[in-house]
């Protein structure tokens, strides 16, 4: 009895509570609407005054709150109905439901079906249920979208009306197994009749059971076409890439490799390659595996050059660009990367480097200086020979402009312009270049155009040779040939003049001894003096044309110079000329004729004295002795006016003189040259550093020089 009372009391209490709650909700929602209306009325007036059209805002707000209140109340009703129903079901199990309850239940079920439909329609995946013969019973929105037709046209129709692939026969062949397992999942390749594009679906099929019988199939399929495409593209890339691609363990064991890598390492198949242990790729088995984690690897991208052993045992160089892959715990689980075979490239680079080095050595050891001048007239290449030729380093000139002045001559620039302008394909010139030490050198430059890879003119290549020595020798040969020819002619004249002069001198002497008046005697004396001077000149001419063979004996050159200076000391002193001489008795002796050599020195001293007197009434004659490899030198330097470059090549010519008539015959230096030639030596003239003239006499050290030529040669 008490139990019965409890049963009737519970619905009553719960019904009462429901009503109370319902009322509370109603009040709350009414209050919300009233509040919204009040707020709208208040704010409407304020907003109306504003210049903007904001009057609709409060109205909108009011409408929104009413709509919300209606919706919330509706939902609340549904929930409370379900609650009551549940209570009813719970409390009256076994009892026949009332008609009202049945009605409520069917409404709830309908709503639930609608919700279910909404649910499966909201899936992005394909979902449908079909009977075993393939008739579609239920389909979701995605199926309809995919087929591009309406629900009515799909539901009740067979699947193979829309699907080209998989074919019905394929489906049927798998049906028996499905019926046994009642579940199947896998990837299905699908081609719809309305679209030629092949799609891939990841499908899960479940049996729909009626009792214990399979009545149909529910299918949930996810479109994985994009993923499959990506995967296919990736696989295609992996398979066709020309670079080797690998995955390895941190210990260096290969996990996967693409065909390119298999080929690069010379293996027949990937399986063969993957079977190898990590050290099999090491050129030296003792070392750590090359592909694994290296000691210094921090796990970032590593780009390095590695050497791997090929199947045939040869070593190949690879450019490895790889990185570590970490697990969630921060541990390196594998390495993945690409390998590019650079063996050939490295070989070529080495060959190229060797070739470049060879070219560099070639240019550096080439006897000529090689210069490349670009079209802007800058030195773009200067070979190292410049150090020997002009005392500069290639760096001093490279990049600088070719400028006439300190280191370059106008002839050189003109030569470059001639070739760079295309006026000439090949040209050469001789020019004077100044060595860094200040001395002048004679150069011969040959220039030709330089073309780039596109056969476009890119500059001028010039090869420069120092021809100073050759030029000097050439001049000496010319001079000695000229002297020899003149010598012969002069010798003939001198002989012819010698006899009449001897007669004139004899007759004047006789006449002087006879009785003659004073004026006649004076004339006789003058006649004799002039005849003697003429005879002296004739003697000198004969000496020049056929100098006597030098007597041979060892001579202390220092002593001989000293003696000559003594002989002339009075005259020098009289003319206020200081002699600055440093004797050197340790000099090796020279072989020759002391009288003839004294004549040479005297001539040079006299010339110096005359030159100084020409410009001032005092001066210094500096005499130094020196030794070169096989010769001894005596250098006479004065502080006179010096010798201008224009007359320098002529001063050793016979009869060349700049002195006024009667003072010079122009024979002094040519006789010196002739005497020294007989001694196997030479005399050269140059301008002194501070003005003045410098004469350098060179004689071979005794026993070292060439045998002096025969007299008169
Ligand atoms: P000469 O003395 O009779 O003129 P040389 O053959 O001795 O003949 O000299 C030839 C020329 O060389 C001289 O006329 C002079 O112009 C030049 N010369 C020789 N020695 C000197 C010197 N020390 N200083 C300047 N000029 C010189």
XYZ file of C-alpha atoms and ligand atoms in Angstrom:
740
model
C 0.000 0.000 0.000
C 2.851 2.365 1.020
C 4.626 1.405 -2.244
C 1.553 2.377 -4.296
C 1.323 5.730 -2.584
C 5.009 6.404 -3.316
C 4.414 5.562 -7.016
C 1.500 8.005 -7.371
C 3.217 10.669 -5.226
C 6.384 10.756 -7.474
C 4.683 11.756 -10.744
C 2.653 14.213 -8.887
C 5.690 15.840 -7.301
C 7.697 15.700 -10.544
C 4.702 17.134 -12.528
C 4.435 19.901 -9.980
C 8.132 20.653 -10.221
C 7.976 20.640 -14.039
C 5.165 23.163 -13.978
C 7.035 25.305 -11.463
C 10.144 25.244 -13.661
C 8.014 25.989 -16.720
C 6.517 28.980 -15.004
C 9.890 30.216 -13.911
C 11.195 29.997 -17.490
C 8.169 31.829 -18.790
C 8.664 34.648 -16.278
C 12.358 34.858 -17.031
C 11.769 35.072 -20.782
C 8.923 37.593 -20.357
C 11.175 39.668 -18.171
C 13.865 39.544 -20.851
C 11.400 40.736 -23.520
C 10.055 43.513 -21.251
C 13.564 44.626 -20.402
C 14.518 44.617 -24.091
C 11.368 46.640 -24.937
C 12.131 49.166 -22.150
C 15.741 49.498 -23.254
C 14.640 49.916 -26.872
C 12.109 52.646 -25.945
C 14.681 54.513 -23.866
C 17.517 54.332 -26.307
C 15.256 54.969 -29.335
C 14.588 58.531 -28.288
C 18.284 59.234 -27.676
C 19.318 57.628 -30.936
C 16.668 59.466 -32.951
C 18.313 62.735 -31.947
C 21.603 61.691 -33.351
C 22.451 62.768 -36.882
C 22.860 59.124 -37.967
C 19.945 56.836 -38.874
C 20.227 54.557 -35.846
C 16.510 54.278 -34.997
C 16.370 50.709 -36.356
C 18.966 49.394 -33.840
C 16.689 49.241 -30.718
C 13.842 47.775 -32.791
C 16.180 45.118 -34.139
C 17.366 44.335 -30.610
C 13.793 43.948 -29.405
C 12.905 41.623 -32.281
C 16.036 39.546 -31.628
C 15.173 39.151 -27.903
C 11.599 38.106 -28.742
C 12.853 35.537 -31.253
C 15.361 34.212 -28.728
C 12.661 33.970 -26.021
C 10.358 32.025 -28.391
C 13.158 29.670 -29.446
C 14.351 29.080 -25.859
C 10.818 28.415 -24.695
C 10.210 25.964 -27.567
C 13.417 24.015 -26.807
C 12.541 24.007 -23.112
C 9.142 22.499 -23.935
C 10.695 19.716 -25.963
C 13.123 18.818 -23.207
C 10.468 18.786 -20.516
C 8.182 16.619 -22.681
C 10.997 14.104 -23.174
C 11.686 14.184 -19.432
C 8.071 13.441 -18.613
C 8.019 10.663 -21.179
C 11.148 9.117 -19.796
C 9.768 9.272 -16.297
C 6.611 7.648 -17.554
C 8.550 4.895 -19.284
C 10.761 4.386 -16.308
C 7.942 4.295 -13.836
C 5.568 2.137 -15.809
C 7.646 -0.602 -17.274
C 5.348 -3.301 -18.452
C 2.300 -1.092 -18.300
C 0.626 -0.362 -21.650
C 1.396 3.183 -22.767
C -1.419 5.591 -23.021
C -2.486 6.980 -26.407
C -1.097 10.372 -25.478
C 2.230 8.798 -24.568
C 2.322 6.847 -27.848
C 1.657 10.017 -29.757
C 4.392 11.825 -27.880
C 6.786 8.927 -28.490
C 6.124 8.844 -32.238
C 6.716 12.606 -32.402
C 9.988 12.230 -30.528
C 11.033 9.366 -32.818
C 10.252 11.440 -35.903
C 12.251 14.295 -34.525
C 15.080 11.902 -33.689
C 14.993 10.523 -37.256
C 15.167 14.015 -38.569
C 18.134 14.707 -36.286
C 19.770 11.513 -37.437
C 19.306 12.543 -41.072
C 20.744 15.932 -40.253
C 23.634 14.221 -38.546
C 24.580 11.965 -41.440
C 24.055 14.840 -43.872
C 26.514 16.886 -41.938
C 29.269 14.291 -42.644
C 31.772 15.182 -45.289
C 32.251 11.480 -45.852
C 30.024 9.403 -48.094
C 27.477 7.356 -46.118
C 24.780 5.088 -47.468
C 22.894 1.925 -46.707
C 22.081 -0.585 -49.400
C 20.468 -3.956 -49.718
C 22.568 -6.947 -50.637
C 21.637 -6.641 -54.336
C 23.049 -3.122 -54.355
C 19.799 -1.143 -54.112
C 20.418 2.112 -52.269
C 18.160 2.507 -49.226
C 19.477 5.615 -47.540
C 22.104 8.037 -48.767
C 23.545 11.174 -47.238
C 23.952 14.611 -48.784
C 27.503 13.858 -49.909
C 26.308 10.949 -52.124
C 23.740 13.172 -53.804
C 26.330 15.916 -54.324
C 28.784 13.453 -55.762
C 26.270 12.049 -58.223
C 24.862 15.480 -59.030
C 21.187 14.380 -58.883
C 18.333 14.523 -56.322
C 17.559 12.100 -53.451
C 14.531 10.704 -55.282
C 16.715 9.818 -58.278
C 19.152 7.963 -56.041
C 17.187 6.177 -53.345
C 15.694 2.892 -54.581
C 18.104 2.720 -57.511
C 20.927 0.274 -57.823
C 24.487 1.368 -57.156
C 25.791 0.125 -60.516
C 23.488 2.550 -62.295
C 25.837 5.302 -61.108
C 29.152 3.545 -60.737
C 31.374 2.359 -63.589
C 34.046 0.913 -61.348
C 34.175 -1.275 -59.286
C 32.141 -3.487 -61.631
C 29.198 -5.464 -60.248
C 31.074 -8.730 -60.872
C 33.993 -7.558 -58.672
C 31.604 -6.607 -55.884
C 29.807 -9.935 -56.042
C 33.032 -11.908 -55.903
C 33.867 -10.301 -52.560
C 30.311 -10.541 -51.183
C 30.609 -14.085 -49.827
C 33.578 -13.175 -47.673
C 31.797 -10.059 -46.447
C 28.735 -12.038 -45.462
C 30.964 -14.341 -43.476
C 32.946 -11.587 -41.706
C 30.121 -9.000 -41.732
C 32.655 -6.224 -41.933
C 35.164 -5.082 -44.521
C 37.449 -2.111 -44.788
C 39.879 -1.046 -47.465
C 40.729 1.279 -50.293
C 38.378 1.244 -53.296
C 39.094 2.737 -56.705
C 35.897 4.322 -57.972
C 34.899 5.763 -61.289
C 31.440 7.304 -61.508
C 29.440 7.258 -64.713
C 28.957 10.999 -64.595
C 32.680 11.795 -64.219
C 35.730 10.242 -65.877
C 37.987 11.181 -62.966
C 39.151 8.199 -60.923
C 38.475 8.619 -57.210
C 39.797 6.715 -54.248
C 37.703 5.981 -51.159
C 38.813 4.599 -47.864
C 35.715 2.449 -47.066
C 34.278 0.762 -43.977
C 31.413 -1.636 -44.734
C 29.260 -3.055 -41.947
C 26.480 -5.602 -42.193
C 22.924 -4.449 -41.367
C 21.399 -7.293 -39.405
C 17.801 -8.332 -39.187
C 17.750 -10.886 -36.399
C 20.763 -12.983 -37.244
C 20.492 -12.466 -41.001
C 22.459 -9.914 -43.021
C 19.807 -7.735 -44.592
C 21.950 -4.992 -46.004
C 25.241 -3.098 -45.949
C 26.049 0.251 -44.417
C 28.948 2.000 -46.062
C 31.017 4.862 -44.767
C 33.575 6.045 -47.305
C 36.137 8.800 -47.059
C 37.362 10.449 -50.244
C 41.159 10.028 -50.145
C 41.757 10.879 -53.804
C 43.816 13.982 -52.918
C 45.984 12.049 -50.477
C 46.385 9.222 -52.976
C 47.351 11.752 -55.644
C 49.905 13.310 -53.328
C 51.232 9.908 -52.407
C 51.377 8.878 -56.051
C 53.160 12.068 -56.991
C 55.599 11.621 -54.127
C 56.256 7.999 -55.113
C 56.728 9.025 -58.725
C 59.158 11.747 -57.649
C 61.028 9.343 -55.381
C 61.263 6.800 -58.173
C 62.216 9.149 -60.979
C 64.436 11.686 -59.200
C 67.961 11.804 -60.608
C 69.377 12.541 -57.168
C 69.713 9.644 -54.790
C 67.176 9.729 -51.943
C 67.720 7.731 -48.784
C 66.323 7.044 -45.344
C 68.715 5.579 -42.811
C 68.825 4.662 -39.165
C 70.959 6.848 -36.884
C 73.446 3.965 -37.016
C 73.740 4.379 -40.780
C 71.759 1.370 -41.994
C 69.752 2.145 -45.118
C 65.988 1.864 -44.622
C 64.954 2.903 -48.102
C 66.631 4.179 -51.257
C 65.312 5.308 -54.609
C 66.344 3.680 -57.910
C 68.742 6.559 -58.663
C 70.746 5.814 -55.509
C 70.754 2.076 -56.252
C 72.148 2.891 -59.697
C 74.696 5.404 -58.374
C 76.095 2.876 -55.934
C 76.235 0.220 -58.650
C 73.805 -2.319 -57.164
C 71.388 -4.463 -59.149
C 68.404 -4.034 -56.838
C 67.200 -1.998 -53.888
C 66.819 -5.150 -51.790
C 70.506 -5.978 -52.277
C 71.415 -2.468 -51.152
C 69.155 -2.475 -48.107
C 70.581 -5.789 -46.920
C 74.078 -4.315 -46.470
C 75.360 -3.337 -43.079
C 76.245 0.305 -42.425
C 80.024 0.013 -42.817
C 79.652 -1.518 -46.307
C 79.487 2.032 -47.724
C 82.653 3.175 -46.014
C 85.724 3.445 -48.193
C 87.603 2.453 -45.051
C 85.758 -0.166 -43.022
C 87.459 0.931 -39.835
C 85.734 4.299 -39.774
C 82.279 5.100 -38.422
C 79.370 4.522 -40.834
C 79.222 7.468 -43.204
C 75.437 7.693 -43.517
C 74.686 7.530 -39.795
C 74.875 10.160 -37.139
C 78.239 11.863 -37.049
C 79.829 12.816 -33.747
C 79.408 16.553 -34.294
C 75.855 16.373 -35.685
C 73.351 18.468 -33.772
C 70.448 17.134 -35.813
C 69.901 20.143 -38.075
C 70.282 20.138 -41.852
C 73.731 18.906 -42.775
C 75.275 19.616 -46.141
C 78.546 17.849 -46.524
C 80.702 16.006 -48.979
C 81.073 12.310 -48.273
C 82.880 9.453 -49.946
C 80.961 6.202 -50.367
C 82.137 2.824 -51.542
C 80.383 1.552 -54.666
C 79.496 -2.083 -55.238
C 82.609 -2.539 -57.414
C 84.839 -1.231 -54.601
C 85.556 2.161 -56.183
C 85.042 5.317 -54.156
C 82.548 7.967 -55.236
C 82.128 11.482 -53.895
C 78.596 12.597 -52.960
C 77.077 15.827 -51.834
C 74.884 14.796 -48.903
C 72.041 17.102 -47.888
C 70.169 15.412 -45.081
C 68.556 16.000 -41.741
C 67.602 14.073 -38.662
C 64.001 13.116 -37.861
C 63.151 13.208 -34.159
C 60.497 11.355 -32.201
C 58.222 13.014 -29.623
C 60.743 12.181 -26.900
C 63.488 14.167 -28.654
C 65.389 11.125 -29.887
C 66.758 10.911 -33.434
C 64.933 8.033 -35.105
C 66.245 8.318 -38.645
C 68.042 10.430 -41.193
C 66.635 11.354 -44.563
C 68.257 13.191 -47.380
C 69.528 13.362 -50.923
C 72.853 12.342 -52.398
C 74.248 13.921 -55.550
C 77.140 12.150 -57.231
C 79.810 14.815 -57.674
C 82.703 12.469 -58.469
C 82.902 13.556 -62.099
C 82.426 17.212 -61.184
C 85.241 17.043 -58.638
C 87.450 15.277 -61.176
C 86.719 18.003 -63.707
C 87.315 20.712 -61.136
C 90.666 19.138 -60.275
C 91.590 18.900 -63.945
C 90.501 22.509 -64.424
C 92.469 23.600 -61.387
C 95.543 21.750 -62.707
C 95.042 23.399 -66.073
C 94.687 26.812 -64.471
C 97.814 26.215 -62.414
C 99.653 25.091 -65.536
C 98.555 28.246 -67.350
C 99.645 30.334 -64.405
C 103.066 28.660 -64.279
C 103.320 28.992 -68.038
C 102.653 32.706 -67.888
C 104.924 33.195 -64.900
C 107.841 31.370 -66.422
C 107.291 32.813 -69.894
C 110.372 34.893 -70.791
C 108.218 37.814 -71.893
C 106.033 39.945 -69.682
C 102.364 39.345 -70.543
C 99.922 42.201 -70.090
C 96.213 42.218 -70.786
C 94.654 45.628 -71.245
C 90.860 45.842 -71.207
C 88.768 48.104 -73.390
C 88.780 50.773 -70.685
C 92.567 50.786 -70.921
C 93.102 49.166 -67.546
C 95.596 46.410 -66.802
C 93.343 43.384 -66.263
C 96.233 40.927 -66.120
C 99.924 41.426 -65.395
C 102.247 38.419 -65.327
C 104.762 37.977 -62.529
C 107.662 38.683 -64.935
C 107.044 42.374 -64.303
C 109.064 41.984 -61.110
C 112.221 41.105 -63.067
C 111.598 43.458 -65.965
C 110.471 46.668 -64.288
C 110.631 46.036 -60.535
C 106.845 46.282 -59.992
C 104.532 43.567 -58.647
C 101.477 42.469 -60.671
C 99.281 43.860 -57.862
C 100.843 47.327 -58.332
C 99.416 47.557 -61.828
C 96.388 45.220 -62.004
C 93.211 47.282 -62.185
C 95.029 50.575 -62.746
C 94.732 52.636 -65.911
C 97.483 52.621 -68.503
C 98.831 56.102 -68.128
C 101.601 57.776 -69.960
C 104.090 59.032 -67.418
C 105.762 57.230 -64.618
C 105.642 53.674 -65.928
C 104.283 53.800 -69.428
C 105.269 55.456 -72.678
C 103.101 57.093 -75.375
C 104.222 54.475 -77.905
C 102.832 51.688 -75.711
C 99.451 53.370 -75.352
C 99.309 54.085 -79.066
C 100.037 50.404 -79.770
C 97.169 49.267 -77.505
C 94.766 51.724 -79.118
C 95.794 50.628 -82.584
C 94.794 47.041 -81.790
C 91.778 47.704 -79.558
C 90.252 50.002 -82.174
C 90.486 47.168 -84.701
C 92.782 49.165 -86.980
C 95.385 46.405 -86.785
C 95.191 42.717 -85.917
C 98.788 42.587 -84.845
C 101.240 45.332 -84.116
C 104.496 45.938 -82.326
C 106.632 48.801 -81.157
C 109.793 49.640 -79.295
C 109.632 52.010 -76.397
C 111.573 53.210 -73.422
C 110.192 52.086 -70.054
C 111.330 53.320 -66.707
C 112.347 50.671 -64.170
C 111.148 51.235 -60.627
C 114.775 51.962 -59.707
C 114.689 54.915 -62.119
C 116.795 53.422 -64.902
C 115.544 53.318 -68.471
C 115.026 50.069 -70.342
C 114.313 49.497 -73.972
C 111.254 47.276 -74.509
C 109.701 45.636 -77.503
C 105.953 45.037 -77.233
C 103.823 42.910 -79.559
C 100.073 43.339 -79.245
C 97.154 41.368 -80.577
C 93.432 41.522 -79.834
C 91.915 39.361 -77.088
C 88.502 37.846 -77.755
C 86.061 36.446 -75.195
C 84.029 33.213 -75.403
C 81.494 34.902 -77.723
C 84.305 36.006 -80.039
C 83.768 39.588 -78.934
C 86.793 41.843 -78.550
C 87.472 42.135 -74.830
C 90.882 43.748 -74.761
C 94.454 43.630 -75.975
C 97.096 41.085 -75.041
C 100.619 42.438 -75.098
C 103.843 40.524 -74.743
C 106.732 42.713 -73.684
C 110.429 41.853 -73.892
C 113.367 43.746 -72.436
C 115.707 44.387 -75.381
C 118.026 46.837 -73.612
C 121.041 44.547 -73.965
C 120.246 43.568 -77.555
C 119.773 47.217 -78.471
C 123.115 48.147 -76.944
C 124.873 45.321 -78.723
C 123.189 46.284 -81.953
C 124.339 49.856 -81.562
C 127.815 48.710 -80.717
C 127.944 46.551 -83.821
C 126.701 49.441 -85.966
C 129.199 51.755 -84.368
C 132.132 49.420 -84.701
C 131.259 48.754 -88.336
C 131.068 52.478 -88.927
C 134.334 53.005 -87.107
C 136.051 50.251 -89.045
C 134.972 51.796 -92.358
C 136.002 55.289 -91.256
C 139.231 53.941 -89.805
C 140.259 52.524 -93.155
C 139.525 55.750 -94.960
C 141.165 57.928 -92.308
C 144.212 55.618 -92.253
C 144.647 56.200 -95.996
C 144.329 60.017 -95.670
C 146.681 60.112 -92.714
C 149.366 58.232 -94.612
C 149.025 60.541 -97.579
C 149.198 63.629 -95.324
C 152.062 62.304 -93.220
C 154.731 62.513 -95.939
C 154.028 66.129 -97.068
C 153.806 67.207 -93.419
C 157.170 65.576 -92.620
C 158.661 67.498 -95.599
C 157.062 70.809 -94.446
C 158.411 70.301 -90.913
C 161.952 69.450 -92.243
C 162.042 72.419 -94.633
C 160.800 74.944 -92.004
C 163.499 73.685 -89.606
C 166.137 74.182 -92.288
C 164.841 77.619 -93.148
C 164.877 78.600 -89.477
C 168.539 77.629 -89.220
C 169.368 79.858 -92.272
C 169.728 83.593 -92.164
C 166.398 85.230 -92.065
C 165.008 88.507 -90.898
C 163.106 88.622 -87.587
C 159.615 88.907 -89.091
C 160.359 85.942 -91.400
C 161.705 83.903 -88.464
C 158.463 84.592 -86.521
C 156.418 83.352 -89.426
C 158.662 80.325 -89.675
C 158.042 79.486 -86.008
C 154.277 79.853 -86.477
C 154.437 77.701 -89.627
C 156.371 75.014 -87.748
C 153.873 75.074 -84.826
C 150.893 74.652 -87.108
C 152.671 71.934 -89.072
C 153.404 70.084 -85.776
C 149.765 70.351 -84.727
C 148.713 68.979 -88.124
C 151.253 66.155 -87.742
C 149.875 65.404 -84.255
C 146.358 65.154 -85.684
C 147.625 62.905 -88.435
C 149.364 60.731 -85.806
C 146.138 60.546 -83.829
C 144.244 59.622 -86.969
C 146.729 56.867 -87.692
C 146.470 55.750 -84.069
C 142.710 55.641 -84.324
C 142.670 53.785 -87.618
C 145.308 51.305 -86.657
C 146.059 51.332 -82.919
C 149.204 49.480 -81.997
C 148.730 46.040 -80.444
C 148.660 46.519 -76.705
C 151.664 45.195 -74.862
C 150.548 42.502 -72.525
C 151.407 42.580 -68.887
C 149.539 42.581 -65.592
C 148.517 46.076 -64.609
C 147.342 47.346 -61.245
C 144.541 49.575 -62.483
C 144.316 51.529 -59.213
C 147.976 52.471 -59.473
C 147.691 53.366 -63.170
C 144.724 55.688 -62.568
C 146.582 57.281 -59.676
C 149.639 57.847 -61.863
C 147.570 59.458 -64.617
C 145.877 61.759 -62.092
C 149.351 62.767 -60.821
C 150.493 63.557 -64.322
C 147.593 65.913 -64.780
C 147.442 67.154 -61.169
C 148.916 70.566 -61.908
C 146.353 71.455 -64.552
C 143.472 70.190 -62.399
C 144.636 72.193 -59.423
C 145.071 75.274 -61.583
C 141.486 74.963 -62.737
C 140.137 74.455 -59.176
C 139.074 70.905 -59.809
C 139.084 68.657 -56.759
C 139.866 65.028 -57.400
C 137.920 62.530 -55.303
C 139.643 59.219 -55.891
C 139.356 56.039 -53.794
C 142.294 53.761 -54.644
C 141.740 50.018 -54.331
C 144.897 47.972 -54.378
C 143.016 44.747 -53.750
C 141.612 44.801 -57.291
C 142.552 41.899 -59.548
C 145.083 42.975 -62.161
C 144.098 43.609 -65.757
C 146.204 42.629 -68.706
C 147.171 45.322 -71.191
C 149.416 48.156 -72.295
C 149.924 50.757 -69.517
C 150.759 53.595 -71.933
C 147.696 53.116 -74.043
C 145.447 52.802 -70.996
C 146.972 55.952 -69.512
C 146.119 57.696 -72.759
C 142.487 56.587 -72.305
C 142.323 57.854 -68.696
C 144.078 61.097 -69.578
C 141.604 61.727 -72.338
C 138.667 61.187 -69.972
C 140.241 63.465 -67.312
C 140.895 66.161 -69.919
C 137.321 65.982 -71.220
C 135.990 66.261 -67.668
C 138.213 69.226 -66.968
C 137.110 70.987 -70.137
C 133.447 70.218 -69.473
C 133.611 71.639 -65.921
C 135.420 74.731 -67.086
C 132.751 75.312 -69.649
C 130.156 76.003 -66.959
C 131.998 77.071 -63.812
C 135.474 77.777 -62.469
C 135.601 74.933 -59.994
C 134.360 71.407 -59.750
C 134.941 67.814 -58.692
C 136.162 64.817 -60.566
C 135.101 61.641 -58.820
C 136.991 58.489 -59.737
C 135.884 55.091 -58.471
C 137.073 51.578 -59.099
C 134.847 48.550 -59.055
C 134.532 44.949 -60.053
C 131.818 43.076 -61.896
C 131.706 39.345 -62.541
C 134.783 38.997 -64.773
C 135.821 42.572 -65.239
C 137.280 45.587 -63.531
C 135.771 49.033 -63.878
C 137.050 52.572 -63.579
C 134.334 55.197 -63.350
C 135.019 58.895 -64.061
C 132.260 61.203 -62.944
C 132.363 64.977 -63.220
C 129.959 67.736 -62.246
C 130.104 69.501 -65.582
C 127.105 70.161 -67.846
C 126.607 66.473 -68.632
C 125.801 64.986 -72.026
C 122.380 65.586 -73.489
C 120.513 62.401 -74.606
C 120.429 63.618 -78.238
C 124.176 63.674 -78.641
C 124.923 60.689 -76.398
C 124.809 58.134 -79.274
C 127.338 60.227 -81.318
C 130.104 61.157 -78.921
C 132.237 58.085 -79.725
C 132.132 58.851 -83.438
C 135.425 60.159 -84.877
C 135.414 63.921 -85.450
C 132.276 64.374 -83.412
C 132.863 67.338 -81.195
C 130.799 70.034 -79.587
C 133.840 72.116 -78.780
C 134.661 75.241 -80.700
C 137.087 74.894 -83.612
C 140.670 74.564 -82.529
C 139.790 73.186 -79.097
C 138.481 69.771 -80.012
C 139.146 67.358 -82.806
C 136.414 64.877 -81.879
C 138.999 62.099 -81.899
C 139.611 61.616 -78.147
C 136.710 59.319 -77.332
C 136.955 57.377 -80.582
C 140.605 56.659 -79.847
C 139.657 55.563 -76.301
C 137.071 53.220 -77.760
C 139.599 51.825 -80.258
C 142.240 51.247 -77.555
C 139.773 49.584 -75.214
C 138.446 47.405 -78.008
C 142.006 46.204 -78.554
C 142.105 45.341 -74.842
C 138.832 43.419 -74.987
C 137.177 46.127 -72.910
C 134.788 49.011 -73.489
C 133.909 52.557 -72.517
C 130.362 53.805 -72.054
C 128.933 57.215 -71.311
C 125.849 58.178 -69.365
C 124.386 61.150 -67.557
C 125.158 61.330 -63.879
C 122.310 61.267 -61.290
C 122.926 64.910 -60.299
C 123.900 66.141 -63.774
C 127.428 65.829 -65.072
C 128.793 62.965 -67.148
C 129.779 59.441 -66.137
C 132.270 57.456 -68.206
C 132.684 53.792 -67.320
C 135.753 51.967 -68.542
C 135.502 48.191 -68.394
C 138.479 45.886 -68.738
C 138.537 42.139 -68.412
C 140.268 40.884 -65.278
C 143.654 39.338 -66.195
C 143.251 35.871 -67.700
C 139.429 36.112 -67.809
C 138.613 38.363 -70.739
C 138.541 37.578 -74.420
C 141.827 37.632 -76.276
C 142.353 41.149 -77.609
C 141.838 41.431 -81.350
C 144.808 41.897 -83.637
C 145.977 45.438 -84.187
C 144.123 47.394 -86.864
C 141.055 45.080 -86.843
P 136.743 66.395 -78.286
O 137.065 66.378 -76.837
O 137.871 66.738 -79.141
O 135.501 67.145 -78.618
P 136.034 63.733 -77.822
O 135.827 62.539 -78.693
O 136.954 63.551 -76.675
O 136.401 64.911 -78.689
O 134.622 64.135 -77.261
C 133.545 64.224 -78.107
C 132.449 65.032 -77.470
O 131.936 64.349 -76.321
C 132.869 66.371 -76.894
O 132.910 67.343 -77.912
C 131.791 66.639 -75.864
O 130.671 67.146 -76.511
C 131.446 65.282 -75.371
N 132.095 65.024 -74.096
C 133.181 64.277 -73.871
N 133.439 64.221 -72.566
C 132.517 64.997 -71.917
C 132.268 65.354 -70.544
N 133.028 64.929 -69.543
N 131.249 66.177 -70.278
C 130.431 66.622 -71.283
N 130.629 66.299 -72.595
C 131.653 65.493 -72.897
